[in-house]
mmCIF file of C-alpha atoms in Angstrom:
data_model
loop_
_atom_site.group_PDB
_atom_site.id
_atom_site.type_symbol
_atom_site.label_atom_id
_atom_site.label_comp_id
_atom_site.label_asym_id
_atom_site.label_seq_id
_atom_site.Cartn_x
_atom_site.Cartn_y
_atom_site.Cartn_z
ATOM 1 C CA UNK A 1 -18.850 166.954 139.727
ATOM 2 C CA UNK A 2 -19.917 167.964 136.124
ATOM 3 C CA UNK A 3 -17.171 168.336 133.418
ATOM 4 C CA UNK A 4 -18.500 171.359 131.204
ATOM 5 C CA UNK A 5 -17.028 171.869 127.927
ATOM 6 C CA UNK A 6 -15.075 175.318 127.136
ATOM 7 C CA UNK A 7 -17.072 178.162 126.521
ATOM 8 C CA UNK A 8 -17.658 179.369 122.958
ATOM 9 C CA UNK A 9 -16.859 182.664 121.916
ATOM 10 C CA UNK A 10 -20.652 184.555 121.318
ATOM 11 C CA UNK A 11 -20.631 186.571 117.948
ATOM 12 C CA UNK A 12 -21.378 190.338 118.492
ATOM 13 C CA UNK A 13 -24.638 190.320 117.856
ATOM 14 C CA UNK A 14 -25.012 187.498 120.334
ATOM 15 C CA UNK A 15 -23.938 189.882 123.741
ATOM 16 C CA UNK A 16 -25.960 191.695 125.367
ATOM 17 C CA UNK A 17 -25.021 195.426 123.796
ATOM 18 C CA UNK A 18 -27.532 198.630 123.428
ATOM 19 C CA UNK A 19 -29.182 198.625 120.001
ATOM 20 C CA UNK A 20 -27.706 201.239 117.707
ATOM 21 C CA UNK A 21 -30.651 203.252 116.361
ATOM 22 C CA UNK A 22 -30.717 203.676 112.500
ATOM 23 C CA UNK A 23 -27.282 201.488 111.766
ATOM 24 C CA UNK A 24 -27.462 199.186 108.905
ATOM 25 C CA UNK A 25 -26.168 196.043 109.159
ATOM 26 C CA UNK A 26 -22.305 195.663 107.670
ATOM 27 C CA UNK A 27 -20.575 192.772 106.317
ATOM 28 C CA UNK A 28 -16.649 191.977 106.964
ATOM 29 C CA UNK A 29 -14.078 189.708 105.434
ATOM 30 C CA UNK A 30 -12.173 186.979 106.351
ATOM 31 C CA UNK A 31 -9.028 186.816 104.081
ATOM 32 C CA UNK A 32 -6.726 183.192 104.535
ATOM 33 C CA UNK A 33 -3.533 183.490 107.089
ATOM 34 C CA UNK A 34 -0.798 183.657 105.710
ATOM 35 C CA UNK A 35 1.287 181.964 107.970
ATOM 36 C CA UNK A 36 4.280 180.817 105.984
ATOM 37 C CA UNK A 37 3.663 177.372 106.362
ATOM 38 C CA UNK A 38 4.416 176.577 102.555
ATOM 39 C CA UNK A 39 6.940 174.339 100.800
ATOM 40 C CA UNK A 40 9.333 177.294 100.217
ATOM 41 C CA UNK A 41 9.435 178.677 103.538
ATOM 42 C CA UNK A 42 9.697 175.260 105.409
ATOM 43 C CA UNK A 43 12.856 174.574 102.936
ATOM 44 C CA UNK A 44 14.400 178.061 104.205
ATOM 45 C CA UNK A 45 14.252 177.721 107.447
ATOM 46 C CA UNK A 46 15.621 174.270 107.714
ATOM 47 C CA UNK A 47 18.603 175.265 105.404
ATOM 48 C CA UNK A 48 18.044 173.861 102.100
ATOM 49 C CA UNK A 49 19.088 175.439 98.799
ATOM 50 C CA UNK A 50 16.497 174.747 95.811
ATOM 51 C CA UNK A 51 18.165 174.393 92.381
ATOM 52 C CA UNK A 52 15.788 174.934 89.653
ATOM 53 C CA UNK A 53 15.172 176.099 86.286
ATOM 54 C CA UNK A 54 11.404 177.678 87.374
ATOM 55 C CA UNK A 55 10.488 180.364 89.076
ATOM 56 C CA UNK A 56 10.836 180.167 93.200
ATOM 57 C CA UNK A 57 8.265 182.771 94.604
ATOM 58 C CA UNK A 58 6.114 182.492 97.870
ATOM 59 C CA UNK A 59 2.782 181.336 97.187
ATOM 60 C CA UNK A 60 0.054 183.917 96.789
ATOM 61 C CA UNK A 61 -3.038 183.176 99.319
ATOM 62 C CA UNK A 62 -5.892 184.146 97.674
ATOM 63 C CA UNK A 63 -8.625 185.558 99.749
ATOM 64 C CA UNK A 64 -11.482 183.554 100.240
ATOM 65 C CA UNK A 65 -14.393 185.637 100.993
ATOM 66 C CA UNK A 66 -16.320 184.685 104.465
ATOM 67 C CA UNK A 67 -19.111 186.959 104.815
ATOM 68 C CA UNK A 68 -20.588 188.103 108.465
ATOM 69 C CA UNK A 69 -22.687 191.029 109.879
ATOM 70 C CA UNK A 70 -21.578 193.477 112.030
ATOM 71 C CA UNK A 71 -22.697 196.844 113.208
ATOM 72 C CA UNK A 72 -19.353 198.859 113.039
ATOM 73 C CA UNK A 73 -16.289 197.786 111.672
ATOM 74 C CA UNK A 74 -14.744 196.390 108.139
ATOM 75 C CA UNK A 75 -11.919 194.309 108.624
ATOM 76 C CA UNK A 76 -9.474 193.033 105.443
ATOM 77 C CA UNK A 77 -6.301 191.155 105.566
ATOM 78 C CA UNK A 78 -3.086 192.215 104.758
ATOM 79 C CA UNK A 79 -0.323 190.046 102.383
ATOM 80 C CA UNK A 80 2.997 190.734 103.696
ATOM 81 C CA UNK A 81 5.303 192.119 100.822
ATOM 82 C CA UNK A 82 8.944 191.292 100.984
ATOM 83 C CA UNK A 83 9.992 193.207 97.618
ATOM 84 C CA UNK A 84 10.402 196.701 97.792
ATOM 85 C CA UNK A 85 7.317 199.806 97.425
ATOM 86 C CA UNK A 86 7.757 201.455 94.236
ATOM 87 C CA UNK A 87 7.756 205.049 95.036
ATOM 88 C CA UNK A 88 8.468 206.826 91.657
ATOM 89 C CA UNK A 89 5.844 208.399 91.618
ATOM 90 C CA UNK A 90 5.920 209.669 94.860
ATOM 91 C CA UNK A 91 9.079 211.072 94.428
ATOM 92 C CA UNK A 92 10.619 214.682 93.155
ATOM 93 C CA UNK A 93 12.711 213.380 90.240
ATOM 94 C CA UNK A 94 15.968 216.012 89.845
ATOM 95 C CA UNK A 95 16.433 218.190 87.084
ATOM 96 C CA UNK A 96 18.136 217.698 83.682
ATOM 97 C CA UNK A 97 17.962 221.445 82.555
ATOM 98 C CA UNK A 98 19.953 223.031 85.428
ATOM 99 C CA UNK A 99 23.891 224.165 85.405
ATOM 100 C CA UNK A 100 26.469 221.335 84.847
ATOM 101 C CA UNK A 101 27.250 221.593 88.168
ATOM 102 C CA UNK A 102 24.169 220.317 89.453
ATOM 103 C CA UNK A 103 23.800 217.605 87.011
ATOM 104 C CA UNK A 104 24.535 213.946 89.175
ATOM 105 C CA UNK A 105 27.809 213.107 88.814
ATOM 106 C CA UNK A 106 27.890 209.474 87.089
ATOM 107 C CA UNK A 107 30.440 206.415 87.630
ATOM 108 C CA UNK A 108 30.433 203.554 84.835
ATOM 109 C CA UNK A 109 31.845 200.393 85.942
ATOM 110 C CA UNK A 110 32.480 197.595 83.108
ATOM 111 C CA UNK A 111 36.201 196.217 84.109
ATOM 112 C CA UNK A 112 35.908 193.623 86.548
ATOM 113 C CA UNK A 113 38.698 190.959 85.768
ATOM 114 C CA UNK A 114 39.478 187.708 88.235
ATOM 115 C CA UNK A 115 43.489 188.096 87.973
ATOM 116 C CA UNK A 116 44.631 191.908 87.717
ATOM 117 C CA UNK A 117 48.270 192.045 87.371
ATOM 118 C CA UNK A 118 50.250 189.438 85.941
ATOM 119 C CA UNK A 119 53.269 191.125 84.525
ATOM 120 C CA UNK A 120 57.202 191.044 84.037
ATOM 121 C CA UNK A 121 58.616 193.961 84.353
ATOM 122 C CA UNK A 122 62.446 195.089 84.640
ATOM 123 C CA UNK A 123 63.813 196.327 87.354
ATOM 124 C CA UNK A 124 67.350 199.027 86.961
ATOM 125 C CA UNK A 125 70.199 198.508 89.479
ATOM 126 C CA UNK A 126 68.438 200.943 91.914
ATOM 127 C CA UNK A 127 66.600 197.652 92.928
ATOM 128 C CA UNK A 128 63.078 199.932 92.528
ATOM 129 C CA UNK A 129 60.206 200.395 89.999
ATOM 130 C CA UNK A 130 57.250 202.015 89.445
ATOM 131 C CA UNK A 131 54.173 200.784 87.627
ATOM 132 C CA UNK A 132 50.919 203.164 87.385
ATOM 133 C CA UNK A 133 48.159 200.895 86.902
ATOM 134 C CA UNK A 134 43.890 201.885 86.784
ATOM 135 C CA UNK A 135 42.451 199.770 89.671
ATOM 136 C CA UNK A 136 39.336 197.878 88.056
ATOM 137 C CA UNK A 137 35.965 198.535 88.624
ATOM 138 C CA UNK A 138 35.325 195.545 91.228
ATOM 139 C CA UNK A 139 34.377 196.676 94.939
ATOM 140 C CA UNK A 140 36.628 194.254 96.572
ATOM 141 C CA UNK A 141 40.851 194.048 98.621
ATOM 142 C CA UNK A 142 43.251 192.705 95.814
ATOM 143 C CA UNK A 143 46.227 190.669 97.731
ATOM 144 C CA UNK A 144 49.096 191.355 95.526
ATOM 145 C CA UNK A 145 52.470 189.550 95.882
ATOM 146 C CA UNK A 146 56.084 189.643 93.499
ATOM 147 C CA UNK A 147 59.211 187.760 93.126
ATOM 148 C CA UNK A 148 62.215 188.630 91.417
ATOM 149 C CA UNK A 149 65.137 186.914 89.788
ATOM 150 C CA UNK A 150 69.234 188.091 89.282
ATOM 151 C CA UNK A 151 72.354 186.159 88.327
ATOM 152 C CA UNK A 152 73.471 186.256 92.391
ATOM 153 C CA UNK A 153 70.391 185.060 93.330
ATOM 154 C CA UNK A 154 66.003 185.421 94.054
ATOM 155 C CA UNK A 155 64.037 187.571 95.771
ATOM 156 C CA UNK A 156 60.358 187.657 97.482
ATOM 157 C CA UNK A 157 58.604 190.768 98.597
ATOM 158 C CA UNK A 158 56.235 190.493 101.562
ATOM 159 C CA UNK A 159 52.450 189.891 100.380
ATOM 160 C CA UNK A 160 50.425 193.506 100.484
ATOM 161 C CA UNK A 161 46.792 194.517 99.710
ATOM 162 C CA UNK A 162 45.101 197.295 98.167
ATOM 163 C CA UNK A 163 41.234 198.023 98.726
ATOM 164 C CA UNK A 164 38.902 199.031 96.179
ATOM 165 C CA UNK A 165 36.026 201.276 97.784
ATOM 166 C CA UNK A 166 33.009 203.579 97.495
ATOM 167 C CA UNK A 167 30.487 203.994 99.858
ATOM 168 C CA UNK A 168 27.868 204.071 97.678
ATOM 169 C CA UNK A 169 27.660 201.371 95.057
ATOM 170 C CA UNK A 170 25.522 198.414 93.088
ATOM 171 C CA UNK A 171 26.423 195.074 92.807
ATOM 172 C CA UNK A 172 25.090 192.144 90.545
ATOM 173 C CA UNK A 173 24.153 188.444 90.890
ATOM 174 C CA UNK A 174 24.234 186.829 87.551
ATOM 175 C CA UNK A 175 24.292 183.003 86.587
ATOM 176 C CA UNK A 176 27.704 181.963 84.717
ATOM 177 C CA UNK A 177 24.910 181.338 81.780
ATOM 178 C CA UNK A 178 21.616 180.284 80.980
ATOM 179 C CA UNK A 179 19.603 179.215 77.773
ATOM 180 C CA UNK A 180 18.435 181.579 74.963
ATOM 181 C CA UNK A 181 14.803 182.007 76.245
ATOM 182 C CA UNK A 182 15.244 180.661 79.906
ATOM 183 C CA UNK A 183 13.216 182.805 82.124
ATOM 184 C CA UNK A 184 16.351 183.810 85.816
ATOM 185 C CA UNK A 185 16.425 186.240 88.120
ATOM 186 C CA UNK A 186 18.373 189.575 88.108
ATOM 187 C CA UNK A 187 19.402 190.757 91.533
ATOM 188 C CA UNK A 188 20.289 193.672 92.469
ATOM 189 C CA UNK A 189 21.748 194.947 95.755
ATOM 190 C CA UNK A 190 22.407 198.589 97.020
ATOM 191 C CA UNK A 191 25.181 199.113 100.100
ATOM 192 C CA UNK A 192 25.061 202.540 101.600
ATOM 193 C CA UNK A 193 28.219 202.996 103.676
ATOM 194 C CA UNK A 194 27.603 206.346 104.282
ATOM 195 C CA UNK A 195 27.358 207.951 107.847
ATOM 196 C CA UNK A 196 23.680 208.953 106.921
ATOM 197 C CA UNK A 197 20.573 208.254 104.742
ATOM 198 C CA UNK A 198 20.106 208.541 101.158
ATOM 199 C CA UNK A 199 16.888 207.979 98.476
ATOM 200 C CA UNK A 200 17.965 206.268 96.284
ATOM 201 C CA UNK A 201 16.091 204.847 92.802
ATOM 202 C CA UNK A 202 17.320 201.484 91.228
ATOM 203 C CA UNK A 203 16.761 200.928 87.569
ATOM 204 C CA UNK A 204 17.402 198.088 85.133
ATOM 205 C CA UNK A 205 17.803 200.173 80.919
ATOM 206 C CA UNK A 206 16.158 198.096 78.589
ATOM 207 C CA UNK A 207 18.128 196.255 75.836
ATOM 208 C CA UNK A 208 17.305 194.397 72.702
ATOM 209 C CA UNK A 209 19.025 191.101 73.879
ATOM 210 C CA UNK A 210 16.201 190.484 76.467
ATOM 211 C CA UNK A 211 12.784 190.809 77.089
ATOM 212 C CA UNK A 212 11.754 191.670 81.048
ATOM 213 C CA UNK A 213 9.258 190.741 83.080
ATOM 214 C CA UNK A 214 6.856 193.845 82.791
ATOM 215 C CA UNK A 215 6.675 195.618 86.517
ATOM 216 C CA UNK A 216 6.026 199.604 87.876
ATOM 217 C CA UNK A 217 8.678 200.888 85.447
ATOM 218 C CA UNK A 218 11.411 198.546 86.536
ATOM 219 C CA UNK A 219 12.332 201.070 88.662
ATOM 220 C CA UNK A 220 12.069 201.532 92.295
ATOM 221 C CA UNK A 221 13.178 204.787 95.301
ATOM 222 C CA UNK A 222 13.607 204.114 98.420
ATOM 223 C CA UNK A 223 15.288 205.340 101.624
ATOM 224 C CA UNK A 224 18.386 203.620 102.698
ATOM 225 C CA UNK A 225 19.831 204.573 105.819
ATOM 226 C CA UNK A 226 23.615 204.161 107.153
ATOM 227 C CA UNK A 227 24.954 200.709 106.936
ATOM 228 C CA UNK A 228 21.927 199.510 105.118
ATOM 229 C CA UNK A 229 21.577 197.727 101.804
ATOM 230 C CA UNK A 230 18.772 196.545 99.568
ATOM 231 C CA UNK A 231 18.115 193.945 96.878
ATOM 232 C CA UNK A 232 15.736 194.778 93.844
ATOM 233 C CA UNK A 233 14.593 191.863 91.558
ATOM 234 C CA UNK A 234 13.827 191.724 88.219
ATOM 235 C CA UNK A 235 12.272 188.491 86.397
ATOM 236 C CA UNK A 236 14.566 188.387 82.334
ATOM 237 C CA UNK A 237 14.674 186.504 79.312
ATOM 238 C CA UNK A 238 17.041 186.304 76.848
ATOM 239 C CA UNK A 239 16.686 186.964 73.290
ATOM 240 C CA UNK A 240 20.012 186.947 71.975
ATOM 241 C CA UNK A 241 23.026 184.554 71.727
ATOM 242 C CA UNK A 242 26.592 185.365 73.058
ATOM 243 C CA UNK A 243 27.753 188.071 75.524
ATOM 244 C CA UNK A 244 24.662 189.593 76.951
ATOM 245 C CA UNK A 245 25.527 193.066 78.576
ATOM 246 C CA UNK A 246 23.221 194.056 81.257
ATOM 247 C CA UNK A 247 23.046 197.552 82.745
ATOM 248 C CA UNK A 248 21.996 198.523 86.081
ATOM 249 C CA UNK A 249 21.931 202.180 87.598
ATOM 250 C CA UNK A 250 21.682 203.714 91.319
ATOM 251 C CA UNK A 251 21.395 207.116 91.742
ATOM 252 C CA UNK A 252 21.143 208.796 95.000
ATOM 253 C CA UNK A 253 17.945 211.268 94.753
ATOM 254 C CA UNK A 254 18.638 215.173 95.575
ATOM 255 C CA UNK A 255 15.234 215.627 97.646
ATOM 256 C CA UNK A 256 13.305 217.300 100.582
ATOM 257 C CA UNK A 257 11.718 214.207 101.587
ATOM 258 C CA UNK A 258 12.468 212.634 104.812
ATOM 259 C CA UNK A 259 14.120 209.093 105.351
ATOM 260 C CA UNK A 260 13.019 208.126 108.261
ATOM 261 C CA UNK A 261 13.574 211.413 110.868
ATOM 262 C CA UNK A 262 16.338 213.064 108.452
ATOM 263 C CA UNK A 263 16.500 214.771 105.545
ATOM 264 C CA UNK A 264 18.146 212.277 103.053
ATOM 265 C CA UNK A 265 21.892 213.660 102.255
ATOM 266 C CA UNK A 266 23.430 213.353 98.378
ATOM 267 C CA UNK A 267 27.283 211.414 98.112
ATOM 268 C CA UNK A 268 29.569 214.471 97.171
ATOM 269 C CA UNK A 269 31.071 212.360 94.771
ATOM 270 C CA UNK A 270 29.523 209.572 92.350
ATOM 271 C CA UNK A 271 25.910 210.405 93.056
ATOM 272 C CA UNK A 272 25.020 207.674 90.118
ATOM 273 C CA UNK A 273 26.636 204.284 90.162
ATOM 274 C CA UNK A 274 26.074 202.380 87.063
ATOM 275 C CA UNK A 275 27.565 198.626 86.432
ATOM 276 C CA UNK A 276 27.189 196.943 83.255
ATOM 277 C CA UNK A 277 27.952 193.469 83.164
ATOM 278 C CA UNK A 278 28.175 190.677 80.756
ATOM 279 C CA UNK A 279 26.138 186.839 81.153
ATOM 280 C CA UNK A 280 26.875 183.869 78.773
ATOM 281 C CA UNK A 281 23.703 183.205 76.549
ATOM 282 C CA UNK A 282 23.915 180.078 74.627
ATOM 283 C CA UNK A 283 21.942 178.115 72.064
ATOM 284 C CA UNK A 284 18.845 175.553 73.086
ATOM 285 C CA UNK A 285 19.418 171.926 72.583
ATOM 286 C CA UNK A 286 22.224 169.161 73.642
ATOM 287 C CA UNK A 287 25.505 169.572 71.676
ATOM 288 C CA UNK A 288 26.265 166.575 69.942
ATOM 289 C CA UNK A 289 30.203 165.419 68.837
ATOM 290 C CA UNK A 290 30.196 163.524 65.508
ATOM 291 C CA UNK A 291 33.606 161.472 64.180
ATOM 292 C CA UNK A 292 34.734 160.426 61.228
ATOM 293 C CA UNK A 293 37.433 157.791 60.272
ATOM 294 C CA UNK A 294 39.608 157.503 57.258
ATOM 295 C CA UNK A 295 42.670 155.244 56.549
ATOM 296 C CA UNK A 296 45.623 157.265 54.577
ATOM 297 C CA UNK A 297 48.181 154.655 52.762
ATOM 298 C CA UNK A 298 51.338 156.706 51.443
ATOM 299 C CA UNK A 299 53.675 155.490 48.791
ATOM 300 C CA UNK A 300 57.171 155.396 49.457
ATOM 301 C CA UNK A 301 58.499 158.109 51.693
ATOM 302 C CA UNK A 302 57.099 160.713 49.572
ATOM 303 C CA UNK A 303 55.341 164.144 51.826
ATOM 304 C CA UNK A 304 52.497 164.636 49.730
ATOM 305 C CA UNK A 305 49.130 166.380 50.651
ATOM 306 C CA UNK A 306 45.870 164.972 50.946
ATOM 307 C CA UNK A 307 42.440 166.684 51.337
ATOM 308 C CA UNK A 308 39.229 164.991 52.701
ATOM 309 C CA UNK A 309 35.754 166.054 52.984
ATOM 310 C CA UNK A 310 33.639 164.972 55.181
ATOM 311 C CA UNK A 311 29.750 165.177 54.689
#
């Protein structure tokens, strides 16, 4: 018995084919495979969280060029993507110059507080009182609860809730704060709770207080169907120190384009949702506490007044 190796796969040009009369020779490419098997990718799929003050992207394979002949075909690899196409330009942008009525209907949200209601308020012999109050911008349930207090005695009302909604909104993630001139992340992320699809185009207004990453416009359209949402990116800077306000809009597109097999639909109500919220920019360097010491020796019990400068 004779152990032969495997057998080698023959290059095209190596079977036994008919010659193709009057066909140049053509050249393909071999781009690298991207597999995922990088440092970032291993970390994410075992679990781990990275903390750090540089950028986290996946690595970019360049394509290293690995030249053959061929007689027909022209192959080139593809990168995946995970950010989303930019399709301004693709798209039928709606019109500023028509009736009021047709002009998108805007909602500004700026009033997103941690405790709502924290008030004492009277209450008449009836027992019963009535407080109109604007619910805050925040998409979230507030759990409200109240006690009250009388000379026979103290009373607790059952806990209730009240849910803030709208099925089409934008929500940000923002760092507590970061360093004037630290390069973060702004994220983005659409929800469409709507029973069917919508175009929708994302885009970050430019400010004064920071500088942004330049990209296609900072603005991107896409389709997003029912029970979908997105998250856009954008790479900032700060320039400024203090409360930084940062302004995001979503506007759902009035267009003839189809999203997927549909014809996108426009929210009857609050066909832009804008949020504007504020990040913590402070000053570069380590804060440093300096004391000073000083002995005071009154005379008597005499109150007088002293003043001290330190330098």
């Amino acid at each position: 018995m004779e152990v032969l190796p495997p057998p080698v796969p023959k290059l095209a040009e190596e079977l036994e084919a008919p010659p193709v009369p009057d066909r140049k020779k053509r050249s393909f490419w071999f781009g690298s495979n991207n597999d995922k098997n990088d440092v970032y990718n291993i970390f994410k799929e075992v679990g781990i969280k990275i903390l750090t003050n540089s950028d986290v992207k996946k690595p970019y394979h360049c394509i290293i060029p690995f030249s053959m002949e061929y007689d027909a075909i022209q192959f080139k690899s593809v990168e995946e993507i995970d950010a989303p196409v930019s399709m301004a330009n693709m798209m039928p942008e709606t019109s500023a110059g028509g009736r009021a009525s047709d002009r998108p209907k805007e909602t500004v949200r700026t009033y997103f507080p941690e405790t709502w209601i924290w008030d004492l308020i009277p209450v008449g012999h009836t027992g019963k009182v009535n407080v109109e109050k604007t619910v805050p911008d925040t998409i979230t349930k507030w759990a409200a609860g109240a006690f009250c207090t009388s000379p026979v005695g103290f009373g607790l009302a059952p806990n209730t809730g009240l849910t803030a909604f709208q099925p089409f909104f934008v929500s940000l993630t923002l760092p507590y704060s970061v360093i004037r001139g630290e390069v973060f992340t702004l994220k983005a992320t659409v929800f469409n709770y709507l029973s069917k699809c919508i175009m929708v185009k994302v885009t970050l207004a430019e400010s004064n207080q920071f500088t942004a990453r330049p990209c296609e416009g900072c603005q991107y359209t896409l389709c997003l169907c029912a029970e979908e949402s997105r998250t856009f990116k954008w790479i900032l800077t700060p320039t400024a120190l203090g409360e930084v306000s940062v302004k995001v809009s979503a506007e759902a597109l009035k267009t003839e384009e189809l999203c997927g097999n549909e014809v996108a639909t426009v929210p009857e109500k609050g066909r832009i949702d804008t949020i504007v919220q504020t990040l913590l920019v402070e000053a570069e360097g380590t804060q440093e506490t300096v004391s000073h010491n000083a002995l005071l020796c009154p005379a008597g019990n005499l109150l007088t007044s002293v003043s001290h400068t330190f330098s």
